[in-house]
PDB file of C-alpha atoms in Angstrom:
ATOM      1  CA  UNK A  89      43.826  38.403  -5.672  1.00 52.00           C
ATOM      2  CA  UNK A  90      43.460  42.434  -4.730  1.00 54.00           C
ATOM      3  CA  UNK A  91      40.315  43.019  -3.345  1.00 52.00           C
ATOM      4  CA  UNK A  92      41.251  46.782  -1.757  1.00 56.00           C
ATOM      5  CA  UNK A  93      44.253  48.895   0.075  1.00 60.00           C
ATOM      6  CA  UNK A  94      44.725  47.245   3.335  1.00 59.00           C
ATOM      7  CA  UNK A  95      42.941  44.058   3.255  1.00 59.00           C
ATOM      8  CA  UNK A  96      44.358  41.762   4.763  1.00 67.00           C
ATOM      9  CA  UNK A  97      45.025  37.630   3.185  1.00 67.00           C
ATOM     10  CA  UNK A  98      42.065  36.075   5.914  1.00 76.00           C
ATOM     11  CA  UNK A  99      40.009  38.848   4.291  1.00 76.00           C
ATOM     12  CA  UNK A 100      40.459  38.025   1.089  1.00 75.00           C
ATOM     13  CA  UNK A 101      40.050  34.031   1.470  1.00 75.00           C
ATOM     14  CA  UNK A 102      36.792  35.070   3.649  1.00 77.00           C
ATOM     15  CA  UNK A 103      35.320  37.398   0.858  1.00 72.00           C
ATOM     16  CA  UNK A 104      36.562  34.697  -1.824  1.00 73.00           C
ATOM     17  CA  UNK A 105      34.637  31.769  -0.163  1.00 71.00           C
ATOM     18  CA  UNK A 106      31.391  33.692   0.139  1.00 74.00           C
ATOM     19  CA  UNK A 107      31.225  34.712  -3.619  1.00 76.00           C
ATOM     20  CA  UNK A 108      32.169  30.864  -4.248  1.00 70.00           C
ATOM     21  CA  UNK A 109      29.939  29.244  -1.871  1.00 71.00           C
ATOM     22  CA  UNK A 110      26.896  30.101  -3.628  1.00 73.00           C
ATOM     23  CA  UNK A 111      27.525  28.725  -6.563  1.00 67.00           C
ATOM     24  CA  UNK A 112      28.799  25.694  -5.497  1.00 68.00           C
ATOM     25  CA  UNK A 113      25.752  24.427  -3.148  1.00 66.00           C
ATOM     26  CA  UNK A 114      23.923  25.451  -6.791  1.00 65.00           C
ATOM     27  CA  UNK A 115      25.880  23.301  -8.493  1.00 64.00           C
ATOM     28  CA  UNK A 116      25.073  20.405  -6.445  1.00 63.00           C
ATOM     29  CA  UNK A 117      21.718  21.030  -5.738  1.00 62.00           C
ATOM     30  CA  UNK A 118      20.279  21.085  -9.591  1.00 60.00           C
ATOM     31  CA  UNK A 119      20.595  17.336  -9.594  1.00 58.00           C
ATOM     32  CA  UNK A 120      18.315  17.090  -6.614  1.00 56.00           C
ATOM     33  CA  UNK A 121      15.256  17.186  -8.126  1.00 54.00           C
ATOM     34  CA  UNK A 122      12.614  14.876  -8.798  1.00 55.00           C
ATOM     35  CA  UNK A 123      11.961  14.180 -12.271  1.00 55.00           C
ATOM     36  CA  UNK A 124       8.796  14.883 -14.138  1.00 52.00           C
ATOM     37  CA  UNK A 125       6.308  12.195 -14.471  1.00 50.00           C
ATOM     38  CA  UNK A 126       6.927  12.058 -17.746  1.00 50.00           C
ATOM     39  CA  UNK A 127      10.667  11.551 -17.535  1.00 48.00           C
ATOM     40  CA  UNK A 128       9.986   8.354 -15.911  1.00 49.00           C
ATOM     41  CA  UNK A 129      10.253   4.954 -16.547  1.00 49.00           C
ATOM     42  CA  UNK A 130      11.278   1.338 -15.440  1.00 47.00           C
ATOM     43  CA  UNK A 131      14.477   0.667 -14.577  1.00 51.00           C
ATOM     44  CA  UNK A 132      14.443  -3.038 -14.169  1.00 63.00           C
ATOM     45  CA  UNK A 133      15.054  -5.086 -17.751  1.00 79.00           C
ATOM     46  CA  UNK A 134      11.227  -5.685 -17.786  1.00 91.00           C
ATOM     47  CA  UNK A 135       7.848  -3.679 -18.434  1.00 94.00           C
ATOM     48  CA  UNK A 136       5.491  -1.543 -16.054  1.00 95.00           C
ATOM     49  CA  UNK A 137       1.606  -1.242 -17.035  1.00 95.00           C
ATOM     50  CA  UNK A 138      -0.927  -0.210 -14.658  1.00 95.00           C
ATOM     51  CA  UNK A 139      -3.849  -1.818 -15.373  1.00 93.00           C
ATOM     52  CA  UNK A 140      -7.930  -2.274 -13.944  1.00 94.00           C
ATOM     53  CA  UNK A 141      -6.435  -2.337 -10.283  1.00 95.00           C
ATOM     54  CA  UNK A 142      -3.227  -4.250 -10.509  1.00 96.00           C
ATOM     55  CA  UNK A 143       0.183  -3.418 -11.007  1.00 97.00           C
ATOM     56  CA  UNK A 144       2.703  -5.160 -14.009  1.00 96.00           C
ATOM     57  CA  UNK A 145       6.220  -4.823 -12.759  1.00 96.00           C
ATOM     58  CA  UNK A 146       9.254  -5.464 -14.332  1.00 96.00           C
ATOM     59  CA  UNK A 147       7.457  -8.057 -16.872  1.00 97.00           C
ATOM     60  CA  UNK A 148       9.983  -9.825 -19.707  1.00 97.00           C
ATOM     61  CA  UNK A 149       9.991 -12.780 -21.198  1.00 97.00           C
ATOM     62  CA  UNK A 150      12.727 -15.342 -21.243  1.00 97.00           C
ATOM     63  CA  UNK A 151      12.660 -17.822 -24.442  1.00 97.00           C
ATOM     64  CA  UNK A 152      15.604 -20.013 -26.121  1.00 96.00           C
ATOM     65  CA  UNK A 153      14.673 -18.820 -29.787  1.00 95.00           C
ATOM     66  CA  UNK A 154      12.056 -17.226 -31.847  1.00 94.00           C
ATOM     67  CA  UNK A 155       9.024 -19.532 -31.921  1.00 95.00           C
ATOM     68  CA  UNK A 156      10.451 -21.186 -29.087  1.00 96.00           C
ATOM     69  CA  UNK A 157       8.315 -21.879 -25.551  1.00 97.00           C
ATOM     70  CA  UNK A 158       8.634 -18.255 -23.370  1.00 96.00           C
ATOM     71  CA  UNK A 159       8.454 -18.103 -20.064  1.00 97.00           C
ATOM     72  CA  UNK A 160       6.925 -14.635 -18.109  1.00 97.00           C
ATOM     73  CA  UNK A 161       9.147 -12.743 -15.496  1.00 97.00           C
ATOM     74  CA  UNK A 162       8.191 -10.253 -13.130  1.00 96.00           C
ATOM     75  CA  UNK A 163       5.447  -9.107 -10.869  1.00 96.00           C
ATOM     76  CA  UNK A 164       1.828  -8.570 -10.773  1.00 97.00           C
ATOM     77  CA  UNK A 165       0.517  -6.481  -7.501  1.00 98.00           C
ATOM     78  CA  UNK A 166      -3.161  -6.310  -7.073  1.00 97.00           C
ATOM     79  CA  UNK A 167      -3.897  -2.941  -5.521  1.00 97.00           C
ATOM     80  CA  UNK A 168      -7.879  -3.582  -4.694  1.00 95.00           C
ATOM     81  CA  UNK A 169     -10.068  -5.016  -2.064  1.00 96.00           C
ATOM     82  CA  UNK A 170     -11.276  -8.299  -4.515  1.00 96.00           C
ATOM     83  CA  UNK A 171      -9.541 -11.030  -6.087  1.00 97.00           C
ATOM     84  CA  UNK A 172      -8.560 -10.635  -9.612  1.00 97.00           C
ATOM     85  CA  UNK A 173      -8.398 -13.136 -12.583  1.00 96.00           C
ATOM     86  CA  UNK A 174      -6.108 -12.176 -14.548  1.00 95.00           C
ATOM     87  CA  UNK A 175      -5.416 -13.389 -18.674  1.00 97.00           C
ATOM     88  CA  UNK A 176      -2.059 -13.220 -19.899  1.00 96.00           C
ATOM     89  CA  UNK A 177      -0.606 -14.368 -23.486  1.00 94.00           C
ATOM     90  CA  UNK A 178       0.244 -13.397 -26.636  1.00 94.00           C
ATOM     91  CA  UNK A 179      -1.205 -13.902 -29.949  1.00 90.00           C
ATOM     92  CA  UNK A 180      -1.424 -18.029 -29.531  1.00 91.00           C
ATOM     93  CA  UNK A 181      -1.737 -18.033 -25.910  1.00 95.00           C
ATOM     94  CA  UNK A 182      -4.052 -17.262 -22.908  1.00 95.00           C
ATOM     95  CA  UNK A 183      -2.164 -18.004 -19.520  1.00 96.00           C
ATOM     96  CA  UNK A 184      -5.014 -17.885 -16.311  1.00 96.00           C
ATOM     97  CA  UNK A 185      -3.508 -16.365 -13.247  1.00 96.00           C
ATOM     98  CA  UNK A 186      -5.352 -15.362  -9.943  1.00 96.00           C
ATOM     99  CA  UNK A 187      -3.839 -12.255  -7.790  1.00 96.00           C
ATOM    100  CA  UNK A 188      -4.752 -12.510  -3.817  1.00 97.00           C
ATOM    101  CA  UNK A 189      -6.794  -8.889  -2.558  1.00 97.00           C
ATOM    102  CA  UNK A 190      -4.105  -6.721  -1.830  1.00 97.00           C
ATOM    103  CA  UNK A 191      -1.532  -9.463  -2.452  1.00 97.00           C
ATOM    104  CA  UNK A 192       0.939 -10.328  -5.485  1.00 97.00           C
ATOM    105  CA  UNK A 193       2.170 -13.235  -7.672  1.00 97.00           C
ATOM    106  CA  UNK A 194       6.035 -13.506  -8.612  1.00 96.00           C
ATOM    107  CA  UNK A 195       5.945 -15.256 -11.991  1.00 95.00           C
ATOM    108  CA  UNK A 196       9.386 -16.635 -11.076  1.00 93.00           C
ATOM    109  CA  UNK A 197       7.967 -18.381  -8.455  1.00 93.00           C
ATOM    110  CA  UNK A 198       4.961 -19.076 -10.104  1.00 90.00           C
ATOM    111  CA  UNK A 199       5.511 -20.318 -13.420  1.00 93.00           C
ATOM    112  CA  UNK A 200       3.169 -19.292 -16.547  1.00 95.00           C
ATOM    113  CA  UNK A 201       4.996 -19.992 -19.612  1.00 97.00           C
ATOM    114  CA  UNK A 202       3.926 -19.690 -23.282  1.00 96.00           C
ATOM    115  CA  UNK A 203       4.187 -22.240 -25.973  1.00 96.00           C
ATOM    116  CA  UNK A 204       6.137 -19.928 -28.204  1.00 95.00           C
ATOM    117  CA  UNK A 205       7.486 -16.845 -28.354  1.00 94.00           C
ATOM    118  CA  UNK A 206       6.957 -14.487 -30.983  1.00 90.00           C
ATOM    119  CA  UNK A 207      10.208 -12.587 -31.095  1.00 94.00           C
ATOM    120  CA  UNK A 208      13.579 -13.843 -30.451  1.00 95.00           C
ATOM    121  CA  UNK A 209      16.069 -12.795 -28.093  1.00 95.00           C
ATOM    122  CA  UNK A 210      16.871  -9.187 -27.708  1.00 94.00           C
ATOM    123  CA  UNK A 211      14.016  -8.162 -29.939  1.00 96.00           C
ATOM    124  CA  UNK A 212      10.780  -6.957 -28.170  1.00 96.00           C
ATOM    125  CA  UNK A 213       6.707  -8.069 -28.025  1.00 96.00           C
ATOM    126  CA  UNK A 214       3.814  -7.758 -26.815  1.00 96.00           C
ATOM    127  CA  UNK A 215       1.601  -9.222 -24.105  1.00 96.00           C
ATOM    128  CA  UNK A 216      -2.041  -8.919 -23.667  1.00 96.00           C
ATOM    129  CA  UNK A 217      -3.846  -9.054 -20.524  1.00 96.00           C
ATOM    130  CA  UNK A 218      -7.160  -9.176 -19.650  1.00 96.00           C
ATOM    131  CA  UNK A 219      -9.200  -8.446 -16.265  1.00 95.00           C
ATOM    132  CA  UNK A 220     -11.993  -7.566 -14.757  1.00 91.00           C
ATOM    133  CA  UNK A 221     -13.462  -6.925 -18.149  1.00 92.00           C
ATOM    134  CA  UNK A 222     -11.087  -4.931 -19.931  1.00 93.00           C
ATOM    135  CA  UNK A 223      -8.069  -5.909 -22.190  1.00 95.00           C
ATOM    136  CA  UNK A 224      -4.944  -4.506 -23.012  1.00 94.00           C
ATOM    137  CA  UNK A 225      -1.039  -4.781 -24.255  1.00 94.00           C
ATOM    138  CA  UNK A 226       2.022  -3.875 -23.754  1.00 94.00           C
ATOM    139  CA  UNK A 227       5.286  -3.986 -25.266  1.00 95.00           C
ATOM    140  CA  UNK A 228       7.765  -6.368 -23.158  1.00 96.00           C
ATOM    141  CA  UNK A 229      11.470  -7.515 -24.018  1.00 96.00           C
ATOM    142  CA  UNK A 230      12.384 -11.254 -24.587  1.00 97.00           C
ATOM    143  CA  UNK A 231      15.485 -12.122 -23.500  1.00 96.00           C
ATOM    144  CA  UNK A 232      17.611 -15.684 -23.067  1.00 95.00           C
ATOM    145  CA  UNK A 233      20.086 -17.574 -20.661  1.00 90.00           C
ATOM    146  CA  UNK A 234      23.371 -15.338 -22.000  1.00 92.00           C
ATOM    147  CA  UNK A 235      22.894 -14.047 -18.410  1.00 91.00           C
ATOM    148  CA  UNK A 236      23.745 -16.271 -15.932  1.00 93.00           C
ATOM    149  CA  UNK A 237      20.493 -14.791 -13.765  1.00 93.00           C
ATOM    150  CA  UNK A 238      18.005 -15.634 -15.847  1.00 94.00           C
ATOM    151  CA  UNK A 239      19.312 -19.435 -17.611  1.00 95.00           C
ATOM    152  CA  UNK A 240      17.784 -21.339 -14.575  1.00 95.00           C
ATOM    153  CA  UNK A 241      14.108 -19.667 -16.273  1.00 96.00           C
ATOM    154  CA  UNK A 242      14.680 -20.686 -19.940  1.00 96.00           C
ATOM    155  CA  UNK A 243      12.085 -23.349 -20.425  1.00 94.00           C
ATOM    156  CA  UNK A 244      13.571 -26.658 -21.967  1.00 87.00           C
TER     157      UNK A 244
END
């Protein structure tokens, strides 16, 4: 590379590396930043839904079969100051579950499991929940044991 009469090879490498530079830190820096809110979404297996003060998070169902008993995975946080009574089921089932004031409820630790699933196994539903007054649904995956995580939650 010939940038003039008399320059010397440091010269060169120095000019070189500051038309280079430049485009290089902008290369690296385009995946930096934050996505739009509407380019979100969850990344865990299960469902989000924000909903009359609480929070859904990561919310599946694990079942055996279609028609089979389900059992609900995932988290419900309840951002207000009050207690919440919450409904969850599908179209055959209405599951009571109470969230703490500012606390949560792990349905793996807490079990709430329906009497059948709708869908089977690597098809999709939906759930309803009511609280505080208001109902709604959301769409949710069902899954099974094939993964050795979730097998201990497959309701016999």
């Amino acid at each position: 590379m010939k940038f003039g009469k008399g320059m010397s090879m440091d010269r060169e490498k120095k000019v070189f590396a500051a038309m280079v530079a430049p485009c290089v830190a902008a290369m690296l820096l385009t995946g930096c930043t934050p996505p739009a809110d509407e380019d979100r979404y969850a990344v865990a297996v299960g469902s989000d839904k924000d909903f009359a003060g609480l929070e859904l998070r990561s919310v599946f169902i694990v079942a055996s079969g279609e028609n089979e008993p389900g059992r609900i995975l995932g988290t419900v946080f309840n951002t207000t100051g009050e207690n919440v009574d919450l409904v969850i089921g599908d179209r055959d089932d209405e599951l009571p579950v109470s969230i703490p004031a500012g606390g949560k409820v792990e349905f793996q630790d807490s079990p709430v499991v329906l009497s059948s699933t709708e869908a089977s196994p690597g098809a999709r539903t939906d759930l309803t929940v009511t609280a505080q007054g208001d109902t709604t649904s959301f769409d949710v995956a069902v899954l099974d044991g094939t993964l050795e995580q979730y097998a201990p939650y497959v309701p016999k």
